[in-house]
Amino acid sequence: QAPFAYEDRPLPIGHGQTISQPYMVAIMTELLETKKEHRVLEIGTGSGYQAAVLSPLVTEVFTIEIVEPLGREARARLKNIGYKNIDVRIGDGYLGWPEKAPFDRIIVTAGADHIPMPLVEQLVPGGRMVIPVGPHWQTQILKLIVKGTRGPRDFRASDVMPVIFVPLVREKKPD
């Protein structure tokens, strides 16, 4: 993929996953409206690129990747480059990271077919989440979620733009 590294388009990173085009990373990062004191949860570590972009903007980045080889590679890559405020976890991002919650901001870098309530519940009141929502492998809507103050599931959702992201993968439940 090296010949395409500077093109503004998504690229495959293995295991059926992609790295988002740089323009989309910029839009999603801007929508978060981060502050230096923020703690951010990212769902879908992938290569670690989005976490690396967020790292200098906030206090801490917690990132979850369900594809174990990608998570291990990203953890090693980010550590080798010298990022010290990024914590990589391998697991089901749909469930968030309750032990580290609440978060000021959440960014989801895979398309969900609905807004995951565990993530909304892990936002601070007034917190923001950016997430693509819609059917898998079809046009989705990038949404901005702003957490309300009337309880753990109180939020307002705004449509930002049409997008297409790889599906948000869930852990398979035993039968």
Tab-separated table of N, CA and C in Angstrom, residues 7 60-61 64 69 72 87 94 100 111 128 148 154 162:
chain	number	residue	atom	x	y	z
A	7	GLU	N	-2.392	9.306	-0.897
A	7	GLU	CA	-3.653	9.570	-1.575
A	7	GLU	C	-4.767	9.699	-0.545
A	60	GLU	N	-5.747	11.611	27.281
A	60	GLU	CA	-5.645	10.159	27.124
A	60	GLU	C	-6.521	9.681	25.979
A	61	VAL	N	-6.022	8.665	25.260
A	61	VAL	CA	-6.804	7.988	24.228
A	61	VAL	C	-6.877	6.512	24.615
A	64	ILE	N	-10.054	0.550	21.238
A	64	ILE	CA	-10.415	-0.863	21.272
A	64	ILE	C	-10.464	-1.413	19.854
A	69	PRO	N	-4.980	-9.521	15.744
A	69	PRO	CA	-3.689	-9.182	15.118
A	69	PRO	C	-3.539	-7.680	14.847
A	72	ARG	N	-2.818	-5.941	18.252
A	72	ARG	CA	-1.435	-6.175	18.714
A	72	ARG	C	-0.445	-5.340	17.896
A	87	ASP	N	-3.827	3.878	25.137
A	87	ASP	CA	-3.994	2.552	25.727
A	87	ASP	C	-4.826	1.719	24.754
A	94	TYR	N	-18.258	-2.388	20.841
A	94	TYR	CA	-19.676	-2.058	21.032
A	94	TYR	C	-19.976	-1.853	22.520
A	100	LYS	N	-12.869	2.253	32.343
A	100	LYS	CA	-12.171	3.522	32.125
A	100	LYS	C	-13.141	4.693	31.947
A	111	GLY	N	-18.889	1.231	10.826
A	111	GLY	CA	-20.314	1.500	10.707
A	111	GLY	C	-21.160	0.590	11.572
A	128	ARG	N	-19.454	14.234	23.471
A	128	ARG	CA	-19.762	14.083	22.045
A	128	ARG	C	-19.267	12.736	21.536
A	148	GLY	N	-27.017	14.247	26.731
A	148	GLY	CA	-27.819	15.165	27.529
A	148	GLY	C	-27.510	15.039	29.011
A	154	ASP	N	-29.870	9.709	27.671
A	154	ASP	CA	-30.355	10.956	27.100
A	154	ASP	C	-29.313	11.505	26.125
A	162	PRO	N	-23.300	11.661	4.368
A	162	PRO	CA	-23.292	10.250	3.996
A	162	PRO	C	-21.858	9.723	3.919
